[in-house]
């Protein structure tokens, strides 16, 4: 990984969703943030699904419907994941279909995925861990063991860095300089995903002035320094149908519609035409409009 282009370090990093997708090239390894049905960069996933991109390796350690949409759209060559779930819906259905059809995967333990991202973020050749010992996970290519150099002499798993060409995340607020705020209770692992990537792009519910971010009061919601971010696009409801709490909750009604689209190729094509092959305004109208999204109740776990 090298330095980001000087143009990406400018003070105005505003882009469009399509601009961001235009930076992705065939065969790249891209990472997508969020967790299952929470704060997934779904506007970007749908835009990639509409594009001509192909042969992508998707790193979605804590995956949700972004995996399914890209798999069903034929964009993936390989998937690196720890789970693919939609919380109340245990298995992502399009992921299931793609896996059964032979999609190439690297399946990881959740802790191992975390450690591999941290390894890449720290620019290290490997990190030692006990995770994976005694499992078939470390029988996959790319893993090794290492002996502690200290008195204990413990044999540990050496996990390699999980490097990304591009990381895609969704945030609540950003300014044009790339200062971002994630206001949900748990930022998950988006910081590590960003630091593991050569370029980092975010969609934001709102792009506001730096003063409106009130960084003095909200610094704890800032994932990383602004130099990490390459570009940001304003995308209201850009995580839908996943949540962007506190702005809006998971849309379980729509997720059930999405699940039904995995039943047959015809059902997927109908879903794709109505909800994927459309622009942001048409998508929002198709899911019932802003008021319907904002009215989604808080889920009970």
Coordinates of C-alpha atoms in Angstrom, one line a residue:
X1 CA 0.0 0.0 0.0
X2 CA 1.3 3.4 -0.9
X3 CA 0.4 7.0 -0.1
X4 CA -3.0 8.2 -1.3
X5 CA -3.0 10.5 -4.3
X6 CA -2.6 14.2 -3.4
X7 CA -6.0 14.9 -5.0
X8 CA -7.6 12.7 -2.3
X9 CA -6.1 14.8 0.4
X10 CA -7.8 18.0 -0.8
X11 CA -10.0 19.9 1.6
X12 CA -13.2 19.2 -0.4
X13 CA -13.7 15.5 -0.6
X14 CA -17.4 15.6 -1.7
X15 CA -18.3 13.1 -4.4
X16 CA -21.4 11.3 -5.7
X17 CA -22.2 7.7 -5.1
X18 CA -21.5 7.0 -8.8
X19 CA -18.1 8.9 -8.5
X20 CA -17.1 6.5 -5.8
X21 CA -18.2 3.4 -7.8
X22 CA -16.2 4.8 -10.7
X23 CA -13.0 4.5 -8.5
X24 CA -13.5 0.7 -8.2
X25 CA -11.9 -1.4 -10.9
X26 CA -12.5 -5.0 -12.0
X27 CA -10.7 -7.5 -9.8
X28 CA -10.2 -5.2 -6.8
X29 CA -10.5 -6.3 -3.2
X30 CA -13.1 -4.1 -1.5
X31 CA -14.3 -4.1 2.1
X32 CA -17.7 -3.1 3.3
X33 CA -18.4 -1.9 6.8
X34 CA -21.3 -2.2 9.2
X35 CA -22.7 -5.3 11.0
X36 CA -25.4 -7.6 9.6
X37 CA -28.4 -5.3 9.4
X38 CA -26.8 -2.2 10.9
X39 CA -25.2 0.7 9.1
X40 CA -24.4 -1.1 5.9
X41 CA -23.3 1.0 2.9
X42 CA -26.4 -0.2 0.9
X43 CA -26.6 2.7 -1.5
X44 CA -23.1 1.8 -2.6
X45 CA -23.9 -1.9 -2.8
X46 CA -26.9 -1.2 -5.1
X47 CA -24.7 1.2 -7.2
X48 CA -22.1 -1.5 -7.6
X49 CA -24.8 -4.0 -8.6
X50 CA -26.0 -1.6 -11.3
X51 CA -22.5 -1.1 -12.7
X52 CA -20.4 -3.2 -15.1
X53 CA -17.9 -4.2 -12.5
X54 CA -16.9 -7.8 -12.2
X55 CA -14.6 -10.3 -10.5
X56 CA -14.5 -8.4 -7.2
X57 CA -13.2 -9.9 -4.0
X58 CA -15.6 -8.7 -1.2
X59 CA -14.3 -8.5 2.3
X60 CA -17.4 -8.3 4.5
X61 CA -16.4 -9.8 7.8
X62 CA -19.7 -9.1 9.5
X63 CA -21.9 -9.4 6.5
X64 CA -25.5 -8.7 5.7
X65 CA -27.5 -7.9 2.6
X66 CA -24.6 -6.2 0.8
X67 CA -23.2 -9.6 0.3
X68 CA -26.4 -11.0 -1.1
X69 CA -27.1 -8.1 -3.5
X70 CA -23.6 -8.3 -5.0
X71 CA -23.6 -12.1 -5.2
X72 CA -27.0 -12.1 -6.9
X73 CA -25.8 -9.5 -9.3
X74 CA -22.9 -11.6 -10.4
X75 CA -20.2 -9.1 -9.1
X76 CA -18.2 -11.4 -6.9
X77 CA -15.3 -13.6 -7.7
X78 CA -14.6 -14.3 -4.0
X79 CA -16.0 -13.6 -0.6
X80 CA -14.1 -13.2 2.6
X81 CA -16.4 -13.4 5.6
X82 CA -17.0 -14.4 9.2
X83 CA -20.8 -14.5 9.0
X84 CA -23.5 -13.5 6.6
X85 CA -26.7 -12.9 8.6
X86 CA -29.6 -10.4 8.9
X87 CA -29.9 -10.8 12.7
X88 CA -33.6 -11.9 13.0
X89 CA -33.2 -13.7 9.7
X90 CA -30.3 -16.0 10.5
X91 CA -28.9 -16.7 7.1
X92 CA -28.6 -14.2 4.2
X93 CA -30.6 -16.0 1.5
X94 CA -28.7 -14.8 -1.6
X95 CA -25.4 -15.6 0.1
X96 CA -26.8 -19.1 0.7
X97 CA -27.7 -19.5 -2.9
X98 CA -24.3 -18.2 -4.1
X99 CA -22.4 -20.4 -1.7
X100 CA -24.4 -23.5 -2.7
X101 CA -23.7 -22.6 -6.4
X102 CA -19.9 -22.6 -5.7
X103 CA -18.9 -19.1 -4.9
X104 CA -15.2 -19.1 -3.8
X105 CA -14.9 -18.1 -0.1
X106 CA -12.4 -17.6 2.7
X107 CA -14.4 -18.3 5.8
X108 CA -13.0 -16.9 9.0
X109 CA -13.8 -16.9 12.7
X110 CA -15.1 -13.5 13.8
X111 CA -12.1 -12.9 16.1
X112 CA -9.7 -13.9 13.3
X113 CA -11.3 -11.5 10.9
X114 CA -10.9 -8.7 13.4
X115 CA -7.3 -9.6 14.0
X116 CA -6.5 -9.8 10.3
X117 CA -8.0 -6.3 9.7
X118 CA -6.0 -5.0 12.7
X119 CA -2.9 -6.5 11.3
X120 CA -3.4 -4.7 8.0
X121 CA -4.3 -1.5 9.8
X122 CA -1.0 -1.7 11.7
X123 CA 1.0 -2.5 8.6
X124 CA 2.3 -5.7 10.1
X125 CA 3.2 -8.9 8.3
X126 CA 1.3 -11.0 10.8
X127 CA -0.3 -11.1 14.2
X128 CA -0.2 -14.0 16.6
X129 CA -3.5 -15.3 18.1
X130 CA -5.0 -18.4 19.7
X131 CA -8.1 -18.1 17.6
X132 CA -8.4 -20.9 15.2
X133 CA -6.4 -23.5 17.1
X134 CA -8.0 -26.9 16.9
X135 CA -10.3 -25.9 14.0
X136 CA -10.2 -26.5 10.2
X137 CA -10.1 -22.7 9.6
X138 CA -6.4 -22.6 9.8
X139 CA -6.1 -25.5 7.3
X140 CA -7.1 -23.0 4.6
X141 CA -4.2 -21.5 2.6
X142 CA -2.6 -18.4 4.0
X143 CA -2.2 -19.4 7.7
X144 CA 0.8 -20.6 9.6
X145 CA 1.9 -21.1 13.2
X146 CA 4.6 -19.3 15.1
X147 CA 6.3 -20.1 18.4
X148 CA 6.5 -17.4 21.1
X149 CA 10.1 -16.2 21.5
X150 CA 9.6 -15.9 25.3
X151 CA 9.9 -18.4 28.1
X152 CA 6.3 -19.8 27.6
X153 CA 7.2 -21.1 24.1
X154 CA 3.5 -21.2 23.2
X155 CA 2.6 -22.2 19.6
X156 CA 0.2 -19.6 18.1
X157 CA -1.6 -19.1 14.9
X158 CA 0.0 -16.4 12.7
X159 CA -2.8 -14.5 10.8
X160 CA -1.8 -12.5 7.7
X161 CA -3.0 -8.9 7.1
X162 CA -6.4 -8.6 5.4
X163 CA -5.4 -5.8 2.9
X164 CA -8.0 -3.9 0.9
X165 CA -7.8 -1.8 -2.2
X166 CA -10.9 0.1 -1.2
X167 CA -13.0 0.3 1.9
X168 CA -16.7 1.5 1.8
X169 CA -18.5 2.6 4.9
X170 CA -21.7 4.5 5.9
X171 CA -21.6 7.2 8.5
X172 CA -24.2 9.6 10.0
X173 CA -22.5 12.9 9.4
X174 CA -19.5 14.3 7.5
X175 CA -18.1 17.6 6.5
X176 CA -16.5 18.3 3.1
X177 CA -13.1 17.8 4.6
X178 CA -13.7 14.1 5.6
X179 CA -14.4 14.5 9.3
X180 CA -17.0 11.9 10.0
X181 CA -19.3 11.0 12.9
X182 CA -20.9 7.6 13.6
X183 CA -23.7 8.2 16.1
X184 CA -24.9 4.7 16.6
X185 CA -24.1 2.9 19.9
X186 CA -21.4 0.6 18.4
X187 CA -19.0 1.7 15.6
X188 CA -18.2 -1.9 14.9
X189 CA -14.9 -2.4 13.1
X190 CA -15.2 0.3 10.5
X191 CA -12.1 2.1 11.7
X192 CA -10.0 -1.0 11.2
X193 CA -11.6 -1.6 7.8
X194 CA -10.6 1.9 6.8
X195 CA -7.1 1.7 8.0
X196 CA -6.6 -1.6 6.2
X197 CA -7.4 0.0 2.8
X198 CA -5.5 2.0 0.2
X199 CA -8.5 4.2 -0.4
X200 CA -11.6 4.9 1.9
X201 CA -15.0 6.1 0.7
X202 CA -18.0 6.9 2.9
X203 CA -21.6 7.7 2.3
X204 CA -23.1 10.0 4.8
X205 CA -26.7 10.6 5.9
X206 CA -25.9 14.3 5.8
X207 CA -22.9 16.4 4.8
X208 CA -22.8 19.4 7.1
X209 CA -20.4 22.2 8.0
X210 CA -17.5 21.5 10.2
X211 CA -19.0 23.7 12.8
X212 CA -22.2 21.7 12.8
X213 CA -20.2 18.5 13.6
X214 CA -19.3 20.1 16.9
X215 CA -16.2 18.0 17.2
X216 CA -15.3 19.4 20.6
X217 CA -18.4 17.6 22.0
X218 CA -18.6 14.7 19.5
X219 CA -14.9 13.6 19.2
X220 CA -15.8 10.2 20.6
X221 CA -18.0 9.6 17.6
X222 CA -15.2 10.3 15.1
X223 CA -13.8 7.1 13.6
X224 CA -10.5 8.3 12.3
X225 CA -8.6 11.4 11.3
X226 CA -9.8 13.1 8.2
X227 CA -6.7 12.2 6.2
X228 CA -7.8 8.5 6.2
X229 CA -10.9 9.4 4.1
X230 CA -10.5 9.7 0.4
X231 CA -14.0 10.8 -0.5
X232 CA -17.6 11.2 0.8
X233 CA -21.0 11.2 -0.8
X234 CA -24.2 12.4 0.7
X235 CA -26.7 9.6 0.6
X236 CA -29.8 10.1 2.8
X237 CA -31.2 6.7 3.9
X238 CA -28.0 5.2 2.4
X239 CA -28.0 2.3 4.8
X240 CA -31.6 1.3 4.2
X241 CA -33.0 -1.4 4.6
X242 CA -30.4 -1.8 7.4
X243 CA -30.4 0.7 10.2
X244 CA -28.6 4.0 10.8
X245 CA -29.7 4.4 14.4
X246 CA -30.5 7.0 15.8
X247 CA -31.6 8.4 12.4
X248 CA -33.7 5.3 11.5
X249 CA -34.2 1.7 12.4
X250 CA -34.0 -1.6 10.5
X251 CA -36.8 -2.0 7.9
X252 CA -37.9 -5.6 8.7
X253 CA -40.8 -5.3 6.3
X254 CA -38.5 -4.6 3.4
X255 CA -36.0 -7.2 4.5
X256 CA -38.7 -9.8 4.3
X257 CA -39.5 -8.7 0.7
X258 CA -35.7 -9.0 0.0
X259 CA -35.6 -12.5 1.5
X260 CA -38.5 -13.5 -0.8
X261 CA -36.5 -12.4 -3.8
X262 CA -34.1 -15.2 -3.2
X263 CA -36.7 -17.9 -3.8
X264 CA -36.5 -18.0 -7.6
X265 CA -34.5 -16.2 -10.4
X266 CA -37.8 -14.6 -11.5
X267 CA -38.3 -13.2 -8.0
X268 CA -34.8 -11.8 -7.9
X269 CA -35.3 -10.1 -11.3
X270 CA -38.5 -8.5 -10.2
X271 CA -36.8 -7.2 -7.0
X272 CA -33.8 -6.0 -8.9
X273 CA -35.9 -4.1 -11.4
X274 CA -37.9 -2.4 -8.6
X275 CA -35.2 -1.7 -6.0
X276 CA -31.7 -2.1 -7.5
X277 CA -31.8 -0.9 -11.1
X278 CA -33.1 2.5 -10.0
X279 CA -31.7 5.8 -8.7
X280 CA -31.9 6.9 -5.1
X281 CA -35.1 8.8 -5.4
X282 CA -36.9 6.0 -7.2
X283 CA -35.6 3.5 -4.6
X284 CA -36.9 5.7 -1.7
X285 CA -40.3 6.0 -3.3
X286 CA -40.4 2.2 -4.0
X287 CA -39.8 1.4 -0.3
X288 CA -42.6 3.8 0.8
X289 CA -40.9 7.1 1.1
X290 CA -39.0 8.9 3.9
X291 CA -41.9 8.8 6.3
X292 CA -42.2 5.1 6.0
X293 CA -38.5 4.5 6.6
X294 CA -38.5 6.8 9.6
X295 CA -41.5 5.0 11.1
X296 CA -39.8 1.6 11.2
X297 CA -40.0 0.4 14.8
X298 CA -37.0 -0.4 16.9
X299 CA -36.3 -4.2 16.6
X300 CA -36.4 -6.4 19.7
X301 CA -33.6 -8.9 20.0

